[in-house]
Short mmCIF file of N, CA and C in Angstrom, two decimals:
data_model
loop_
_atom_site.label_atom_id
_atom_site.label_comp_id
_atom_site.label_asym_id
_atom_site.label_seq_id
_atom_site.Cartn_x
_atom_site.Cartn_y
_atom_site.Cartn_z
N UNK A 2 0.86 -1.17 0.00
CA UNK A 2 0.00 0.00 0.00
C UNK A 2 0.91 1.24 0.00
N UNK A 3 0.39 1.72 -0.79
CA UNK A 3 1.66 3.69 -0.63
C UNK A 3 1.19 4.48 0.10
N UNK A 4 2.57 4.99 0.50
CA UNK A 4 2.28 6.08 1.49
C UNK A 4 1.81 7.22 1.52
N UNK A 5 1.97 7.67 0.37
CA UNK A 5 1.60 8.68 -0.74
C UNK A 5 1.17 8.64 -1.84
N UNK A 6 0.09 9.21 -1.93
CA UNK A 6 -0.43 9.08 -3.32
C UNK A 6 0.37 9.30 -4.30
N UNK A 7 -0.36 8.79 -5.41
CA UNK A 7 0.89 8.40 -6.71
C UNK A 7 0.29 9.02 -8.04
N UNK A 8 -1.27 9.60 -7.86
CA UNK A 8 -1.35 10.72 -8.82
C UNK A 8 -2.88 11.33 -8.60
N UNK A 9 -2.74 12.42 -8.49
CA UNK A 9 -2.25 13.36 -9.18
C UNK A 9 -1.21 14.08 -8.32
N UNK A 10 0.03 14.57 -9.65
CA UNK A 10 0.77 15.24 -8.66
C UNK A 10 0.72 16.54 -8.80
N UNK A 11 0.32 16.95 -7.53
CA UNK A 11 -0.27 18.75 -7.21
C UNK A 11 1.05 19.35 -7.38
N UNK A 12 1.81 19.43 -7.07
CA UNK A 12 3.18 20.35 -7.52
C UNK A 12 3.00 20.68 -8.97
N UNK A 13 3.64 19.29 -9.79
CA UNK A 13 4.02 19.61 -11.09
C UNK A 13 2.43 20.59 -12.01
N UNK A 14 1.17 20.44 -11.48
CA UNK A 14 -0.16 20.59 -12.03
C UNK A 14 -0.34 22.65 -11.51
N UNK A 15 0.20 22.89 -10.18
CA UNK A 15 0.44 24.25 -9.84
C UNK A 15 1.96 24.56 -10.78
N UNK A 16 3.16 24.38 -10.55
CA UNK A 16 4.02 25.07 -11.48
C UNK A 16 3.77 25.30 -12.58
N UNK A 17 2.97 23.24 -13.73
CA UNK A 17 2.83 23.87 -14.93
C UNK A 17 1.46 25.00 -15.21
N UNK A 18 0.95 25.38 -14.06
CA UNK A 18 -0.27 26.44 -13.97
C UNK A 18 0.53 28.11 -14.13
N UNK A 19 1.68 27.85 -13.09
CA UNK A 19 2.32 29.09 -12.76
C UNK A 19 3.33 29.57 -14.20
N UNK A 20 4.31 28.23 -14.84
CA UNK A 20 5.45 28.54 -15.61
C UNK A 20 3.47 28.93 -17.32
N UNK A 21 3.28 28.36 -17.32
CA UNK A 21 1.76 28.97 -18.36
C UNK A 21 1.36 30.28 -18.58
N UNK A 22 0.85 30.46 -16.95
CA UNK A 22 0.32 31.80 -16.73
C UNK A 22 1.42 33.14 -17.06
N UNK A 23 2.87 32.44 -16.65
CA UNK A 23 3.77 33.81 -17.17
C UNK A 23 3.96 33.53 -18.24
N UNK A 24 4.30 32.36 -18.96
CA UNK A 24 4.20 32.78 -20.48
C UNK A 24 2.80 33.92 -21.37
N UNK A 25 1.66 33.22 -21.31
CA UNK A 25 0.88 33.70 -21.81
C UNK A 25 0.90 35.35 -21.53
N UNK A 26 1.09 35.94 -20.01
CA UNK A 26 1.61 36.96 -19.66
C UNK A 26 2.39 37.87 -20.31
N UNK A 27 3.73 37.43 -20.94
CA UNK A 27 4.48 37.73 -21.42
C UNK A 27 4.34 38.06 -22.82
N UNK A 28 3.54 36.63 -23.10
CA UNK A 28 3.22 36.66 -24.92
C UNK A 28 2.54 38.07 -25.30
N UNK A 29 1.07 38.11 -24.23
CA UNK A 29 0.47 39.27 -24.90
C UNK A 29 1.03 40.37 -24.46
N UNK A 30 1.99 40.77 -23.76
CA UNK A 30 2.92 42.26 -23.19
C UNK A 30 3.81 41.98 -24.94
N UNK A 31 4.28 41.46 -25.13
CA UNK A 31 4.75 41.26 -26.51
C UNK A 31 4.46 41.67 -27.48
N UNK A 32 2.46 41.41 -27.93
CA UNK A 32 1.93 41.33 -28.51
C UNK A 32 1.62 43.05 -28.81
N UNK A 33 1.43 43.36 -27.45
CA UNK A 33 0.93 44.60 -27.14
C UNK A 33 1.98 45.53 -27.38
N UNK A 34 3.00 45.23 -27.22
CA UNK A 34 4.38 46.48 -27.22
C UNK A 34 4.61 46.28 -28.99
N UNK A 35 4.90 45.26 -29.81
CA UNK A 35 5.19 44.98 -31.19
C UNK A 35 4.01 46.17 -31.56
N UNK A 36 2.49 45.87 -30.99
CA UNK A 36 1.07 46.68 -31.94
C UNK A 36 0.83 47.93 -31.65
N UNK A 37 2.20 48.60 -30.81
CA UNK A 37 2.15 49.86 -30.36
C UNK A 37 2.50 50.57 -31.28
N UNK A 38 2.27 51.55 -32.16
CA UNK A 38 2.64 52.51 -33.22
C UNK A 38 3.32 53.56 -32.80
N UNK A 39 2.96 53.91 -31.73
CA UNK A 39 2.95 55.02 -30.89
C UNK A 39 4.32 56.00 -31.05
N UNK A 40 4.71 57.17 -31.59
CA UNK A 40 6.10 57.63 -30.55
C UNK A 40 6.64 58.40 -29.28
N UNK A 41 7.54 58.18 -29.23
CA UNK A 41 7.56 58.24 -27.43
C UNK A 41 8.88 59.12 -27.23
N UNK A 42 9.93 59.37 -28.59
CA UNK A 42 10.74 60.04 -28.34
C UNK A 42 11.04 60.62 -29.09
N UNK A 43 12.01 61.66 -29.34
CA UNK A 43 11.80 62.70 -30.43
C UNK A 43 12.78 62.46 -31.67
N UNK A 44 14.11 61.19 -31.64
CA UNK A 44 14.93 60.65 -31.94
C UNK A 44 13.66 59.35 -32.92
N UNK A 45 13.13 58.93 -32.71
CA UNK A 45 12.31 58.26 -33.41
C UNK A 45 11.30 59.21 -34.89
N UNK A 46 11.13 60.08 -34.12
CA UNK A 46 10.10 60.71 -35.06
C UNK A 46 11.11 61.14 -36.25
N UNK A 47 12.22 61.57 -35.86
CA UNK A 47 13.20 61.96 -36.80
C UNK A 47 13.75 61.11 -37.85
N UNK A 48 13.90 59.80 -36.68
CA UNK A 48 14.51 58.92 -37.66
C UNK A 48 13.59 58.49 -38.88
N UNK A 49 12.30 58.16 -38.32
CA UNK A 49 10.93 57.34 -38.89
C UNK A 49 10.71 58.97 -40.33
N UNK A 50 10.35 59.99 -39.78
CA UNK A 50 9.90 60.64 -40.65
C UNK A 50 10.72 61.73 -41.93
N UNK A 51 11.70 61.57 -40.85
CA UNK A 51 13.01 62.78 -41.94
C UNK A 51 13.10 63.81 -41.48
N UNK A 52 12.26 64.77 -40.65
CA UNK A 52 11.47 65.94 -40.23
C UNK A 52 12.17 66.35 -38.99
N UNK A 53 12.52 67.74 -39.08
CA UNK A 53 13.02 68.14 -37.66
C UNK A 53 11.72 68.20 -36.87
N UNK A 54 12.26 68.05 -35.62
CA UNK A 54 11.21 68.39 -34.47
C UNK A 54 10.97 69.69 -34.09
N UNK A 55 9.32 70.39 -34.29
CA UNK A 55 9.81 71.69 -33.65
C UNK A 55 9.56 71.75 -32.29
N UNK A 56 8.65 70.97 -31.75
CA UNK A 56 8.04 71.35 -30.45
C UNK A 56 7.71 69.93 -29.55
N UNK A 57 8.09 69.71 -28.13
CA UNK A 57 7.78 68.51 -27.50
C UNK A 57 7.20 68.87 -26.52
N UNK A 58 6.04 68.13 -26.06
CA UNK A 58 4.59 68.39 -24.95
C UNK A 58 5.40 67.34 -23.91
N UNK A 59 5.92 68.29 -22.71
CA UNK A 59 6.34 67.63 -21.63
C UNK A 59 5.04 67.07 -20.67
N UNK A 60 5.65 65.89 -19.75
CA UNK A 60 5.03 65.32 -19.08
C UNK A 60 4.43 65.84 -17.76
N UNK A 61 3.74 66.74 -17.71
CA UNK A 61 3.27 67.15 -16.65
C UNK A 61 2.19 66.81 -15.68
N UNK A 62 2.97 66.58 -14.30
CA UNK A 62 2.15 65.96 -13.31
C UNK A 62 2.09 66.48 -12.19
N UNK A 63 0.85 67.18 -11.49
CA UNK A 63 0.43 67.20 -10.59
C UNK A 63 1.22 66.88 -8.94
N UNK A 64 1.35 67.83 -7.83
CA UNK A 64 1.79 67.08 -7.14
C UNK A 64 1.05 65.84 -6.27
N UNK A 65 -0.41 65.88 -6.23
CA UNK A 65 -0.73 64.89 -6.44
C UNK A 65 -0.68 63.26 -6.98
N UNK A 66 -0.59 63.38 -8.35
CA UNK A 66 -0.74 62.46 -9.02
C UNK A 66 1.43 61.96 -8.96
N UNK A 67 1.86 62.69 -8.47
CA UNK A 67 3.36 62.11 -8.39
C UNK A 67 3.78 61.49 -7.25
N UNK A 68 2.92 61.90 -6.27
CA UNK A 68 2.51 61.03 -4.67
C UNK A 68 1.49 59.59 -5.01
N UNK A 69 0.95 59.75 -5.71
CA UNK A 69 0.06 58.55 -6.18
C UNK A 69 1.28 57.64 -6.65
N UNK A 70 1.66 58.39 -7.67
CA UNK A 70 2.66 57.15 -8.50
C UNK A 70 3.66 56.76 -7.78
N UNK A 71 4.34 57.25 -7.02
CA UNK A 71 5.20 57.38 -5.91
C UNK A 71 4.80 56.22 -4.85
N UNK A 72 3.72 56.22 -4.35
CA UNK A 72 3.15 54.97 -3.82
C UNK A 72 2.92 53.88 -4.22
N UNK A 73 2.37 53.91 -5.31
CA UNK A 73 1.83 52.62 -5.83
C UNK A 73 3.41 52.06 -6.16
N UNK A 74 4.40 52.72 -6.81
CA UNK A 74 5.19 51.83 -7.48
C UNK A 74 6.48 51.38 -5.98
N UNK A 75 6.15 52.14 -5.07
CA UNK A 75 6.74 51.28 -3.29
C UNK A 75 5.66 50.03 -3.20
N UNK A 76 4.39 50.32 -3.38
CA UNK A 76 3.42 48.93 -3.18
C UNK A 76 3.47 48.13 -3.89
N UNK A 77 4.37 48.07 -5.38
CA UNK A 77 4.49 47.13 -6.32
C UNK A 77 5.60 46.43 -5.31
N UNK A 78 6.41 47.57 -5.26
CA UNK A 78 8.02 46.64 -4.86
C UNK A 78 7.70 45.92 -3.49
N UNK A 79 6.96 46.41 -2.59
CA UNK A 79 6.47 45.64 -1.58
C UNK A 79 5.91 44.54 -1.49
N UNK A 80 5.04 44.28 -2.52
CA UNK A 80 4.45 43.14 -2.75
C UNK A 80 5.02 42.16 -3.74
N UNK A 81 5.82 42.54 -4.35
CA UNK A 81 6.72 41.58 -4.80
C UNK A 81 7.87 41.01 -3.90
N UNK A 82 8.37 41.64 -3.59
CA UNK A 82 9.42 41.71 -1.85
C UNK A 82 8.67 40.21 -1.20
N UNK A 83 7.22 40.77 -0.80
CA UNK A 83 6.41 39.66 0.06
C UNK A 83 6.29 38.43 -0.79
N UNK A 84 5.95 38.69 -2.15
CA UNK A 84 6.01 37.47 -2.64
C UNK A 84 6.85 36.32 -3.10
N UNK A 85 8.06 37.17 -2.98
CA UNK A 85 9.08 36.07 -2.95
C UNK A 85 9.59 35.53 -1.90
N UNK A 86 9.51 36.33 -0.77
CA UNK A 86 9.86 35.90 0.50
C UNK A 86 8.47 34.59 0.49
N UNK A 87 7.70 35.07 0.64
CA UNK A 87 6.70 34.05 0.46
C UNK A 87 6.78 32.57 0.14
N UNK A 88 7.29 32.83 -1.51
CA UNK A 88 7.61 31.51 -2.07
C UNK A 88 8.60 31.22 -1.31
N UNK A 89 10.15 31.46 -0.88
CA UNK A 89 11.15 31.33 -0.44
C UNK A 89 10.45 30.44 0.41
N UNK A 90 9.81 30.78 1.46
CA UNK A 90 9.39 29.82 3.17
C UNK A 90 8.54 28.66 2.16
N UNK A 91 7.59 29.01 1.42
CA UNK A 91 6.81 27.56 1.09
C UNK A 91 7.53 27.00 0.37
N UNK A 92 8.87 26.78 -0.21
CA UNK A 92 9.78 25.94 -0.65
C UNK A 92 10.54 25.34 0.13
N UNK A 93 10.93 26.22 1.15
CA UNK A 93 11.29 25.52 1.99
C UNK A 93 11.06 24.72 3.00
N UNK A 94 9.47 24.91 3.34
CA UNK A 94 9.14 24.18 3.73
C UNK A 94 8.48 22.79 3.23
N UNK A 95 8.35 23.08 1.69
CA UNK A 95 7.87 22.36 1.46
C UNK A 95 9.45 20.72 1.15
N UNK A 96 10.51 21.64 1.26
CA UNK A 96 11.66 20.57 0.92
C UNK A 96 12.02 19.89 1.88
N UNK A 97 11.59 20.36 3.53
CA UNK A 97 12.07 20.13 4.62
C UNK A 97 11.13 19.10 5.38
N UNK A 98 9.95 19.18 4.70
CA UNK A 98 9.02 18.34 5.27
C UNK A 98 9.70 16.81 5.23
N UNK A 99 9.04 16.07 5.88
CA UNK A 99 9.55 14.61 5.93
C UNK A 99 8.81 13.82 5.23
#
């Protein structure tokens, strides 16, 4: 009789969930940056069109909205921080188990 079940195995069925989910992730950030037309710098427009530049519309933000962004992108790094620490302990615990 086994001691452990012998299928399904929940690891390999969560990673190949996890290594998926960032591909597909990735694919359409791909998809999306290739279908961007957009220009973004003034070295592009030049190159792309031939044309001097006469005039560029700076990015202007609020002191508001620079405290917003200012936060959120500490709460990105925070929560990524947590989430690897995260994984870190459930690997390890999960290697340490008996």
């Amino acid at each position: 009789v086994p001691e452990q079940p012998y299928s399904p195995n929940r690891i390999v069925i969560v990673a190949g969930g996890a290594v998926g989910g960032l591909a597909l992730g990735l694919l359409i950030i791909g998809v999306m940056e290739f279908s961007d037309s957009s220009f973004r710098r003034e070295d592009e427009v030049v190159r792309l069109c031939q044309v001097p530049v006469l005039a560029l519309v700076p990015m202007m933000m609020s002191v508001e909205e620079r405290s917003r962004t200012r936060k959120r992108r500490l709460m990105t790094i925070a929560a990524t921080v947590a989430g690897l620490v995260a994984s870190a302990a459930a690997l390890a615990v999960w290697r340490l188990r008996p």
